[in-house]
Coordinates of C-alpha atoms and ligand atoms in Angstrom, one line a residue:
M1 CA -8.4 0.1 -43.6
V2 CA -4.6 -0.5 -43.2
A3 CA -2.9 2.0 -40.9
Q4 CA -0.1 3.7 -42.6
Q5 CA 3.2 2.8 -41.1
R6 CA 5.0 5.7 -39.5
T7 CA 8.6 6.0 -38.2
P8 CA 8.4 7.3 -34.8
A9 CA 9.5 10.9 -34.3
P10 CA 12.9 11.4 -32.4
D11 CA 12.6 12.4 -29.0
F12 CA 14.3 15.8 -29.7
D13 CA 14.8 17.9 -32.7
A14 CA 18.5 18.3 -31.4
I15 CA 20.9 16.8 -28.8
V16 CA 23.7 18.9 -27.8
I17 CA 26.6 17.3 -25.9
G18 CA 28.1 19.7 -23.3
A19 CA 26.9 22.7 -21.6
G20 CA 30.0 24.7 -21.7
M21 CA 30.3 28.1 -23.6
S22 CA 29.2 26.4 -26.9
G23 CA 26.6 24.2 -25.6
L24 CA 25.0 27.0 -23.7
F25 CA 24.9 29.3 -26.6
Q26 CA 23.8 26.7 -29.0
L27 CA 20.8 25.7 -26.8
H28 CA 19.7 29.5 -26.5
R29 CA 19.9 29.7 -30.2
L30 CA 18.0 26.5 -31.2
R31 CA 15.3 27.5 -28.7
G32 CA 15.0 30.5 -30.7
L33 CA 14.2 28.4 -33.6
G34 CA 11.5 26.8 -31.7
M35 CA 13.4 23.4 -31.5
K36 CA 13.1 20.8 -28.9
V37 CA 16.5 20.4 -27.4
R38 CA 18.2 18.4 -24.7
V39 CA 21.8 19.1 -23.6
F40 CA 23.7 16.1 -21.8
E41 CA 26.5 17.6 -19.6
A42 CA 28.9 15.2 -17.7
G43 CA 29.6 17.7 -14.9
T44 CA 27.3 18.5 -12.0
G45 CA 27.1 22.0 -13.1
V46 CA 27.3 24.1 -16.4
G47 CA 30.4 26.0 -17.6
G48 CA 32.5 23.3 -19.4
T49 CA 36.2 24.4 -19.2
W50 CA 35.4 26.9 -16.6
Y51 CA 33.5 24.1 -14.6
W52 CA 36.3 21.5 -14.8
N53 CA 39.6 23.7 -14.6
R54 CA 39.4 24.9 -11.1
Y55 CA 43.2 24.7 -10.2
P56 CA 44.7 27.5 -8.4
G57 CA 45.4 30.5 -10.6
A58 CA 43.2 29.4 -13.5
R59 CA 42.2 32.4 -15.7
F60 CA 42.0 33.8 -19.1
D61 CA 44.9 34.7 -21.3
S62 CA 42.6 36.6 -23.5
E63 CA 41.1 40.1 -22.1
S64 CA 37.9 39.3 -20.3
Y65 CA 36.1 41.8 -22.4
S66 CA 37.1 40.1 -25.5
Y67 CA 36.2 36.8 -24.3
G68 CA 32.8 37.1 -23.0
Y69 CA 29.8 36.4 -25.3
S70 CA 28.9 39.3 -27.6
F71 CA 25.4 38.1 -28.7
S72 CA 23.3 39.9 -26.0
K73 CA 23.6 43.7 -25.5
E74 CA 21.7 43.1 -22.3
L75 CA 24.4 40.7 -21.0
L76 CA 27.0 43.2 -21.9
E77 CA 25.2 45.9 -20.1
E78 CA 24.9 44.2 -16.9
W79 CA 27.9 42.1 -16.5
D80 CA 31.0 43.6 -14.9
W81 CA 34.4 42.0 -15.4
T82 CA 36.5 42.7 -12.2
E83 CA 39.9 42.0 -13.7
H84 CA 41.5 42.3 -17.2
F85 CA 42.0 38.6 -17.4
S86 CA 39.2 37.1 -15.2
P87 CA 40.0 34.3 -12.9
Q88 CA 38.0 31.0 -13.2
P89 CA 35.4 31.5 -10.2
E90 CA 34.3 34.6 -11.8
T91 CA 34.0 33.1 -15.3
L92 CA 32.1 30.2 -13.9
R93 CA 29.9 32.6 -12.1
Y94 CA 29.3 34.5 -15.6
L95 CA 28.4 31.4 -17.4
N96 CA 26.0 30.4 -14.5
H97 CA 24.4 33.9 -14.9
V98 CA 24.2 33.3 -18.5
A99 CA 22.3 30.0 -18.0
D100 CA 20.0 31.6 -15.5
K101 CA 19.4 34.6 -17.6
F102 CA 18.3 32.7 -20.6
D103 CA 16.5 30.1 -18.6
L104 CA 18.6 27.4 -20.1
R105 CA 18.8 24.9 -17.2
R106 CA 15.3 23.4 -17.8
D107 CA 16.8 21.5 -21.0
I108 CA 20.2 20.6 -19.5
Q109 CA 20.5 17.4 -18.1
L110 CA 23.5 17.2 -15.6
R111 CA 25.5 14.3 -14.3
S112 CA 25.0 12.8 -17.9
R113 CA 28.2 11.7 -19.7
V114 CA 27.4 10.5 -23.2
A115 CA 29.0 7.2 -23.8
A116 CA 27.8 6.5 -27.3
A117 CA 26.0 8.0 -30.4
H118 CA 24.8 5.7 -33.1
W119 CA 23.3 6.9 -36.4
H120 CA 19.9 5.2 -37.3
E121 CA 19.5 5.3 -41.2
E122 CA 15.8 4.5 -41.2
T123 CA 14.8 7.0 -38.9
R124 CA 17.4 9.6 -39.9
S125 CA 18.2 10.2 -36.1
W126 CA 20.9 9.6 -33.5
L127 CA 20.6 7.4 -30.8
V128 CA 22.5 8.9 -27.8
T129 CA 23.3 6.6 -24.9
L130 CA 24.6 7.8 -21.6
E131 CA 27.1 6.0 -19.3
D132 CA 24.2 5.2 -17.1
G133 CA 22.7 3.2 -20.0
S134 CA 19.7 5.5 -20.5
S135 CA 19.2 6.8 -24.0
A136 CA 17.4 9.4 -26.2
T137 CA 17.1 10.1 -29.8
A138 CA 17.4 13.2 -31.9
R139 CA 17.3 14.4 -35.3
F140 CA 20.5 16.4 -35.1
L141 CA 23.4 15.8 -32.9
I142 CA 25.7 18.8 -32.0
T143 CA 28.9 18.4 -30.2
A144 CA 30.0 21.0 -27.7
I145 CA 32.5 19.0 -26.1
G146 CA 35.6 21.4 -26.4
P147 CA 39.2 21.0 -28.0
L148 CA 41.0 20.7 -24.7
S149 CA 38.5 18.7 -22.5
A150 CA 39.9 15.3 -22.4
P151 CA 42.6 15.4 -19.7
T152 CA 45.7 12.9 -20.0
M153 CA 47.7 11.6 -17.3
P154 CA 51.5 10.4 -17.5
R155 CA 51.9 6.8 -18.6
V156 CA 54.3 6.1 -15.6
E157 CA 54.4 3.3 -13.1
G158 CA 52.6 3.7 -9.8
V159 CA 50.3 6.7 -10.4
E160 CA 47.5 4.8 -8.6
S161 CA 49.8 3.8 -5.6
F162 CA 50.3 7.3 -4.2
K163 CA 48.8 7.7 -0.7
G164 CA 48.7 11.3 -0.6
Q165 CA 46.3 13.7 -2.6
S166 CA 46.8 13.9 -6.3
C167 CA 44.7 15.2 -9.2
H168 CA 44.9 16.4 -12.8
T169 CA 44.5 20.1 -13.0
A170 CA 41.2 19.6 -15.0
R171 CA 39.9 17.5 -12.3
W172 CA 40.6 19.8 -9.4
P173 CA 38.2 19.2 -6.4
H174 CA 35.5 21.5 -5.7
E175 CA 36.5 21.9 -2.0
P176 CA 39.3 24.5 -1.3
V177 CA 42.7 22.8 -1.3
N178 CA 45.0 24.5 1.2
F179 CA 48.9 24.0 0.4
E180 CA 50.2 25.5 3.8
G181 CA 52.8 23.5 5.3
K182 CA 52.6 20.9 2.6
R183 CA 55.2 19.4 0.0
I184 CA 53.7 19.9 -3.3
A185 CA 54.9 18.3 -6.6
V186 CA 53.7 19.7 -10.2
I187 CA 54.3 17.8 -13.1
G188 CA 54.1 19.9 -16.4
T189 CA 54.9 23.5 -17.4
G190 CA 52.4 24.2 -20.1
A191 CA 49.9 27.4 -19.8
T192 CA 48.0 25.3 -17.0
G193 CA 51.3 24.4 -14.9
V194 CA 52.7 27.8 -15.1
Q195 CA 49.4 29.3 -13.6
T196 CA 49.3 26.6 -11.0
I197 CA 53.0 26.8 -10.0
Q198 CA 53.0 30.6 -9.5
E199 CA 50.0 30.2 -7.0
V200 CA 51.0 27.1 -5.3
A201 CA 54.5 28.6 -4.7
K202 CA 52.8 31.3 -2.5
T203 CA 52.0 29.1 0.4
A204 CA 53.3 25.6 0.0
K205 CA 55.9 24.6 2.5
S206 CA 58.0 23.1 -0.7
L207 CA 57.1 23.0 -4.5
T208 CA 59.0 20.8 -6.7
V209 CA 58.4 21.3 -10.3
F210 CA 59.0 18.4 -12.8
Q211 CA 59.7 19.9 -16.1
R212 CA 60.1 18.0 -19.2
T213 CA 60.0 20.9 -21.9
P214 CA 60.4 24.5 -20.8
N215 CA 58.0 27.0 -22.6
W216 CA 58.7 30.7 -23.6
C217 CA 56.3 32.5 -21.2
A218 CA 55.5 36.1 -21.3
P219 CA 54.1 38.6 -18.7
L220 CA 50.3 38.7 -18.4
H221 CA 50.2 42.1 -16.9
N222 CA 46.8 41.5 -15.2
G223 CA 45.1 44.3 -13.5
K224 CA 41.8 45.1 -11.7
I225 CA 39.1 46.7 -13.7
D226 CA 37.2 49.6 -11.4
K227 CA 33.8 50.7 -12.2
A228 CA 34.9 53.7 -14.1
E229 CA 37.2 51.7 -16.4
M230 CA 34.2 49.1 -16.7
S231 CA 32.1 51.7 -18.0
A232 CA 34.7 52.9 -20.4
I233 CA 35.0 49.4 -21.6
R234 CA 31.2 49.0 -22.0
E235 CA 31.1 52.1 -24.1
S236 CA 33.8 50.4 -26.4
Y237 CA 32.1 47.0 -26.8
P238 CA 31.3 47.6 -30.3
D239 CA 34.8 48.5 -31.3
I240 CA 36.2 45.7 -29.2
F241 CA 34.0 43.1 -31.0
R242 CA 34.6 44.7 -34.3
R243 CA 38.3 44.3 -34.0
C244 CA 38.1 40.8 -32.9
Q245 CA 36.2 40.2 -36.0
E246 CA 39.0 41.7 -38.1
T247 CA 42.2 40.3 -36.5
F248 CA 43.9 37.0 -37.6
A249 CA 42.8 34.9 -34.5
C250 CA 40.0 37.1 -32.8
F251 CA 42.2 38.6 -30.3
L252 CA 42.6 42.2 -29.7
H253 CA 46.1 41.8 -30.7
T254 CA 47.2 41.1 -34.4
A255 CA 50.5 41.1 -36.2
D256 CA 52.3 44.3 -36.8
P257 CA 52.4 45.1 -40.6
R258 CA 56.3 45.5 -40.4
A259 CA 58.6 42.4 -40.6
T260 CA 61.5 42.0 -38.2
F261 CA 64.0 43.3 -40.6
D262 CA 62.4 46.3 -41.7
V263 CA 63.6 48.2 -38.7
T264 CA 66.9 48.9 -37.1
A265 CA 68.2 46.8 -34.2
E266 CA 67.5 49.6 -31.7
E267 CA 63.9 49.9 -33.0
R268 CA 63.5 46.4 -32.9
E269 CA 64.6 46.1 -29.4
A270 CA 62.4 49.0 -28.3
F271 CA 59.2 47.2 -29.9
F272 CA 60.2 44.0 -28.2
E273 CA 60.4 45.9 -24.9
K274 CA 57.1 47.7 -25.5
L275 CA 55.1 44.3 -26.1
Y276 CA 56.8 42.7 -23.2
G277 CA 55.5 45.6 -20.9
E278 CA 52.0 45.3 -22.4
R279 CA 49.0 43.1 -21.3
G280 CA 48.2 39.9 -23.0
F281 CA 49.2 38.0 -26.2
G282 CA 50.6 41.1 -27.9
I283 CA 54.1 39.9 -27.7
W284 CA 53.1 36.5 -29.5
V285 CA 50.3 37.7 -31.9
G286 CA 51.1 41.3 -32.2
N287 CA 54.6 41.1 -33.0
F288 CA 56.4 41.5 -36.3
N289 CA 54.6 39.5 -38.9
D290 CA 57.2 37.1 -39.6
I291 CA 58.3 35.8 -36.2
L292 CA 56.4 32.6 -36.8
T293 CA 57.7 31.9 -40.2
D294 CA 61.1 33.2 -40.4
P295 CA 63.9 31.4 -38.4
K296 CA 66.1 34.4 -38.4
A297 CA 63.2 36.6 -37.1
N298 CA 62.2 34.1 -34.6
A299 CA 65.9 33.6 -33.2
L300 CA 65.6 37.4 -32.4
I301 CA 62.6 37.3 -30.3
S302 CA 63.5 34.2 -28.7
D303 CA 66.9 35.8 -27.8
F304 CA 65.0 38.9 -26.4
V305 CA 62.8 36.6 -24.2
A306 CA 65.8 34.4 -23.1
R307 CA 67.6 37.6 -21.8
K308 CA 64.5 38.6 -19.9
I309 CA 64.5 35.2 -18.4
R310 CA 68.2 35.4 -17.6
S311 CA 67.5 38.8 -15.9
R312 CA 64.7 37.4 -13.8
V313 CA 66.1 34.0 -12.6
K314 CA 69.0 34.7 -10.0
D315 CA 70.6 31.2 -10.4
P316 CA 72.1 31.2 -13.9
A317 CA 71.8 27.4 -13.9
V318 CA 68.1 27.3 -13.3
A319 CA 67.6 30.0 -15.7
E320 CA 69.1 27.9 -18.3
K321 CA 66.9 25.1 -17.6
L322 CA 63.9 27.5 -18.0
I323 CA 65.1 28.6 -21.5
P324 CA 63.6 26.6 -24.3
K325 CA 66.4 25.1 -26.5
N326 CA 64.3 22.9 -28.9
H327 CA 61.8 25.3 -30.2
G328 CA 61.5 29.2 -30.9
F329 CA 59.3 31.7 -29.2
G330 CA 55.7 31.3 -30.2
T331 CA 55.9 27.9 -31.9
R332 CA 53.9 26.4 -29.2
R333 CA 51.2 28.1 -27.0
V334 CA 53.0 30.9 -25.0
P335 CA 51.9 30.7 -21.4
L336 CA 51.3 34.1 -19.9
E337 CA 52.5 34.4 -16.4
T338 CA 52.6 36.6 -13.3
R339 CA 56.1 36.4 -11.7
Y340 CA 56.5 33.0 -12.7
Y341 CA 60.2 33.3 -13.1
E342 CA 60.6 34.8 -9.9
V343 CA 59.0 31.8 -8.2
Y344 CA 62.3 29.9 -9.0
N345 CA 64.2 32.5 -6.6
Q346 CA 62.3 31.3 -3.8
P347 CA 63.9 29.0 -1.3
N348 CA 60.9 26.8 -1.0
V349 CA 61.0 26.1 -4.8
E350 CA 63.0 23.4 -6.8
L351 CA 63.3 22.9 -10.6
I352 CA 63.7 19.3 -11.7
D353 CA 64.5 18.9 -15.4
I354 CA 63.1 15.4 -16.0
T355 CA 65.0 15.2 -19.3
E356 CA 68.3 15.0 -17.1
T357 CA 66.9 12.8 -14.5
P358 CA 63.6 11.2 -15.7
I359 CA 60.6 10.3 -13.4
Q360 CA 60.8 6.4 -13.2
R361 CA 57.8 5.8 -11.1
I362 CA 55.2 7.3 -8.6
T363 CA 55.6 5.8 -5.3
P364 CA 53.1 5.5 -2.4
T365 CA 54.9 8.5 -0.8
G366 CA 56.1 10.6 -3.8
I367 CA 58.0 10.5 -6.9
A368 CA 61.1 8.7 -7.8
T369 CA 63.3 9.9 -10.4
S370 CA 66.8 8.3 -11.9
A371 CA 68.7 10.5 -9.3
R372 CA 66.4 10.7 -6.1
E373 CA 63.3 9.6 -4.4
F374 CA 61.0 12.6 -3.4
E375 CA 58.4 12.7 -0.7
F376 CA 55.2 14.5 -1.3
D377 CA 51.8 15.4 0.4
M378 CA 50.3 16.2 -2.9
I379 CA 51.1 15.7 -6.6
V380 CA 49.4 18.0 -9.2
Y381 CA 49.4 16.7 -12.7
A382 CA 49.2 19.6 -15.0
T383 CA 49.9 17.3 -17.9
G384 CA 47.4 18.7 -20.5
F385 CA 44.8 17.2 -22.9
D386 CA 44.3 14.7 -25.6
A387 CA 43.7 17.8 -27.7
L388 CA 41.2 18.5 -30.7
T389 CA 40.0 14.9 -31.2
G390 CA 40.5 13.3 -27.7
A391 CA 37.0 14.3 -26.4
F392 CA 35.5 12.6 -29.7
D393 CA 37.7 9.4 -29.5
R394 CA 36.2 9.1 -25.8
I395 CA 32.6 8.7 -27.3
D396 CA 31.5 5.7 -29.3
F397 CA 30.5 7.5 -32.6
R398 CA 29.2 5.5 -35.3
G399 CA 28.0 6.8 -38.5
V400 CA 26.6 5.3 -41.7
G401 CA 27.3 1.4 -41.8
G402 CA 28.1 1.4 -38.2
R403 CA 31.6 3.1 -39.0
R404 CA 33.5 4.4 -36.0
L405 CA 34.6 7.9 -35.9
K406 CA 37.6 6.9 -33.9
E407 CA 38.7 4.4 -36.6
K408 CA 37.9 6.9 -39.4
W409 CA 40.0 9.5 -37.6
A410 CA 42.7 7.2 -36.6
E411 CA 45.2 8.9 -39.0
G412 CA 44.1 12.5 -38.1
A413 CA 40.6 14.2 -38.2
E414 CA 39.0 15.0 -41.4
T415 CA 36.3 17.5 -41.6
F416 CA 34.3 19.8 -43.8
V417 CA 35.0 23.4 -42.3
G418 CA 35.5 21.7 -39.0
M419 CA 31.8 21.3 -38.5
S420 CA 30.7 18.3 -40.5
V421 CA 32.1 14.7 -41.0
E422 CA 31.5 12.7 -44.3
G423 CA 29.7 9.5 -43.4
F424 CA 28.1 11.0 -40.2
P425 CA 25.0 12.7 -41.2
N426 CA 23.2 15.3 -39.1
L427 CA 26.5 15.6 -36.8
L428 CA 27.4 19.1 -36.3
L429 CA 30.7 20.0 -34.5
L430 CA 31.2 23.1 -32.7
L431 CA 34.8 23.8 -32.2
G432 CA 35.7 20.6 -33.9
P433 CA 39.1 19.9 -35.3
H434 CA 40.0 22.5 -38.2
T435 CA 37.6 25.4 -37.0
A436 CA 39.4 28.7 -36.3
L437 CA 40.1 28.6 -32.5
G438 CA 42.2 31.6 -31.5
N439 CA 40.1 33.7 -29.0
I440 CA 37.8 30.7 -28.6
P441 CA 34.4 32.4 -27.5
R442 CA 34.4 34.4 -30.7
S443 CA 35.0 31.2 -32.9
I444 CA 32.1 29.6 -30.6
E445 CA 29.8 32.2 -31.6
Y446 CA 30.6 32.1 -35.2
N447 CA 30.0 28.3 -35.3
V448 CA 26.8 28.4 -33.3
E449 CA 25.5 31.0 -35.6
W450 CA 26.4 28.9 -38.7
V451 CA 25.0 25.8 -37.4
T452 CA 21.9 27.7 -36.4
D453 CA 21.3 29.1 -39.9
L454 CA 21.8 25.6 -41.4
L455 CA 19.2 24.0 -39.2
R456 CA 17.0 26.8 -39.9
F457 CA 17.4 26.4 -43.7
M458 CA 16.7 22.7 -43.1
R459 CA 13.5 23.4 -41.4
E460 CA 12.4 25.9 -43.9
H461 CA 12.9 23.6 -46.8
G462 CA 11.5 20.5 -45.1
L463 CA 14.8 18.7 -45.1
T464 CA 15.7 16.2 -42.6
R465 CA 19.4 14.9 -43.6
I466 CA 22.8 16.7 -43.8
D467 CA 25.8 15.0 -45.4
A468 CA 29.3 16.4 -46.0
T469 CA 30.6 15.2 -49.2
P470 CA 34.2 13.6 -49.9
E471 CA 35.0 16.5 -52.4
G472 CA 34.1 19.1 -49.6
V473 CA 36.2 17.5 -47.2
E474 CA 39.1 17.0 -49.5
A475 CA 38.9 20.7 -50.4
W476 CA 38.8 21.8 -46.9
M477 CA 41.5 19.6 -45.9
K478 CA 43.7 21.0 -48.6
T479 CA 42.7 24.6 -47.2
V480 CA 44.0 23.5 -43.8
L481 CA 47.2 22.1 -45.0
D482 CA 47.9 25.0 -47.3
A483 CA 47.3 27.4 -44.4
S484 CA 49.8 25.7 -42.4
V485 CA 52.5 26.0 -45.1
G486 CA 55.8 27.7 -43.8
L487 CA 54.7 27.7 -39.9
L488 CA 57.7 27.2 -37.7
S489 CA 55.3 25.5 -35.2
N490 CA 54.9 22.6 -37.7
E491 CA 58.5 21.4 -36.8
V492 CA 57.7 21.4 -33.0
N493 CA 56.1 18.7 -30.9
S494 CA 52.8 20.1 -29.2
W495 CA 49.2 19.7 -29.1
F496 CA 49.3 22.1 -32.2
T497 CA 51.0 19.3 -34.1
G498 CA 48.7 16.5 -32.7
I499 CA 51.6 15.2 -30.4
N500 CA 50.5 13.7 -26.9
T501 CA 53.2 11.4 -25.5
N502 CA 50.4 10.1 -23.1
V503 CA 48.3 8.7 -25.7
E504 CA 48.7 5.7 -27.9
G505 CA 49.0 6.7 -31.5
K506 CA 49.6 10.5 -31.1
Q507 CA 53.5 10.4 -31.4
T508 CA 53.6 11.6 -35.0
R509 CA 53.3 15.3 -36.1
R510 CA 50.4 16.1 -38.2
I511 CA 48.6 19.2 -39.2
A512 CA 46.0 18.8 -36.3
R513 CA 44.4 22.2 -36.6
Y514 CA 43.3 25.0 -39.0
S515 CA 46.1 27.8 -38.6
G516 CA 44.7 30.1 -41.2
S517 CA 43.1 33.4 -40.4
A518 CA 39.6 33.6 -38.7
P519 CA 38.4 35.9 -41.2
A520 CA 39.2 33.7 -44.0
Y521 CA 37.6 30.8 -42.2
R522 CA 34.5 32.7 -41.8
A523 CA 34.5 33.8 -45.4
R524 CA 34.7 30.3 -46.4
C525 CA 31.8 29.3 -44.3
D526 CA 29.7 32.2 -45.3
E527 CA 30.3 31.2 -48.9
V528 CA 29.0 27.7 -48.1
A529 CA 25.9 29.1 -46.6
A530 CA 25.2 31.8 -49.1
A531 CA 25.3 29.1 -51.9
N532 CA 22.5 27.3 -50.0
Y533 CA 25.0 24.6 -48.8
R534 CA 25.5 23.2 -52.3
E535 CA 28.7 21.9 -51.3
M536 CA 26.9 19.5 -48.7
V537 CA 24.0 17.3 -49.5
L538 CA 20.8 18.1 -47.9
S539 CA 18.0 15.9 -48.4
Ligands
NA7_1 P1 50.0 21.5 -22.3 O1 50.4 22.7 -23.0 O2 49.8 20.4 -23.3 O3 51.0 21.0 -21.2 C1 51.4 20.0 -20.7 C2 52.7 19.9 -20.0 O4 52.7 18.8 -19.3 C3 53.7 20.1 -20.7 O5 54.8 20.7 -20.0 C4 54.3 18.5 -20.9 O6 55.6 18.4 -21.3 C5 53.8 18.2 -19.7 N1 53.8 16.6 -19.6 C6 52.9 15.9 -20.3 N2 53.0 14.6 -20.1 C7 54.1 14.5 -19.2 C8 54.7 13.3 -18.9 N3 54.3 12.3 -18.9 N4 55.8 13.5 -18.0 C9 56.1 14.9 -17.7 N5 55.6 15.8 -18.3 C10 54.5 15.6 -19.1 O7 48.8 21.5 -21.4 P2 48.3 22.7 -20.4 O8 47.1 22.1 -19.7 O9 49.2 23.3 -19.8 O10 47.5 23.7 -21.6 C11 46.7 23.1 -22.6 C12 45.9 24.4 -23.2 O11 44.7 24.5 -22.4 C13 46.6 25.6 -23.3 O12 47.4 25.7 -24.5 C14 45.7 26.4 -23.1 O13 45.0 27.1 -24.4 C15 44.7 25.9 -22.3 P3 56.0 18.3 -22.7 O14 56.0 19.8 -23.3 O15 54.9 17.5 -23.7 O16 57.3 18.0 -22.8

């Protein structure tokens, strides 16, 4: 008798890349399906964003109680947030608690950076290879690699030559860094730079901020949460999460039904003032409903915030440097701050506008601009990320016929509902390009549940291959494009428009993300699932 030839079963039902907020929850859900799963994580611990971004002052800009996982009542019952906007160490503790509580660690392999993932047609599986050369196979490959996880350094001469301490904020050392008595440079004034600067300024001997583009920042208004308040929050969790399901971007805040010119000038000023005095992103996403689309409306809120900056910064010349001139309020990510502008009133802090005096090189002892040579003990690079697609570009993904994902996406990512890529069967993306981002954990939970339902469906129907179709991708990309029509942010350079001056080929603006509403996104994805995924090919 001739033995029947069988293709070997893959090592795992699914491999998940990344043990951050998405990867942890995805692992938990796939375990629930009884799947054999392996998570590969590059770090020495779990937590993703909150593992890597240990820079001083790192914290949420979303209210803590709207940010945590909502899937487990028990977890909600037992976890106390101590601040309205949790600091990074607390969030990292939270995610470690989640890993322990759901016994996730036994399927997570740390210190394991994925270098390559190749699709194998015959076995309908992915071969995943780590940087150390070891490999494993799985039927399904799920990326949980984050939209803002590939840090980028300035392309400036001499970065390696600096003899003092230096690091990117997303690669902050695990040991405490003491700034006392030290001369510190911070390059970059995005959300991360702002958080870093206001913290470093407290103790550094001197702090020199190298700013290329000022951002419109608004007060965070953080505060402690005591036991009584936490009990009240716990009581209102159902309302909190219901609200996050209803709002445009899953935040507690959502646009006011009124337009800017529906009200009198006095009413407008009073509303802006109220928002400026309130916690969180309200002034950005809870403002009049036209500030991000009508240039005249945008000019008014920009003028309001500019007046605030002028009132908070003593030196008028410095204040002017801190007021953005090339984009309006809210057209880039609004950093939330705590006495950020007051930092520039301190005698130990200096602001260098590098559009006036560009950085020419990093020297062994500091930074040389066109005007001056500075000496520093430490240089902090708060220079951001190769957003949305950068983490994908850093892995050698190859789909059908050996096609490279990086090449396929060279002119911009193309996905079906942000979770599937044509020509890359059985690859599922969590928080991939073109998912609704907003308050990220809310989007993560939705993506994970959708992927889990899809894999359950596959198993129940004895199917082993998922393909996105060209028509499905085309239709979704049209939705993405349509959703962006009329947004003022389209006219501005930022990671929202796919710009990163430090990355080859990312100098041209594009519609890099889905900017429609989260409820509309979920409705679309629900529709796909409800129709038994007819818009995809399952076989
Ligand atoms: P961002 O928002 O991309 O900010 C990066 C900052 O670094 C920004 O001020 C950049 O100036 C500056 N930058 C970048 N490259 C250079 C060079 N080469 N020289 C000088 N300055 C430079 O990143 P963040 O980490 O702050 O925030 C990213 C997201 O993470 C944020 O939106 C949150 O949601 C979490 P530019 O504006 O490009 O002129």
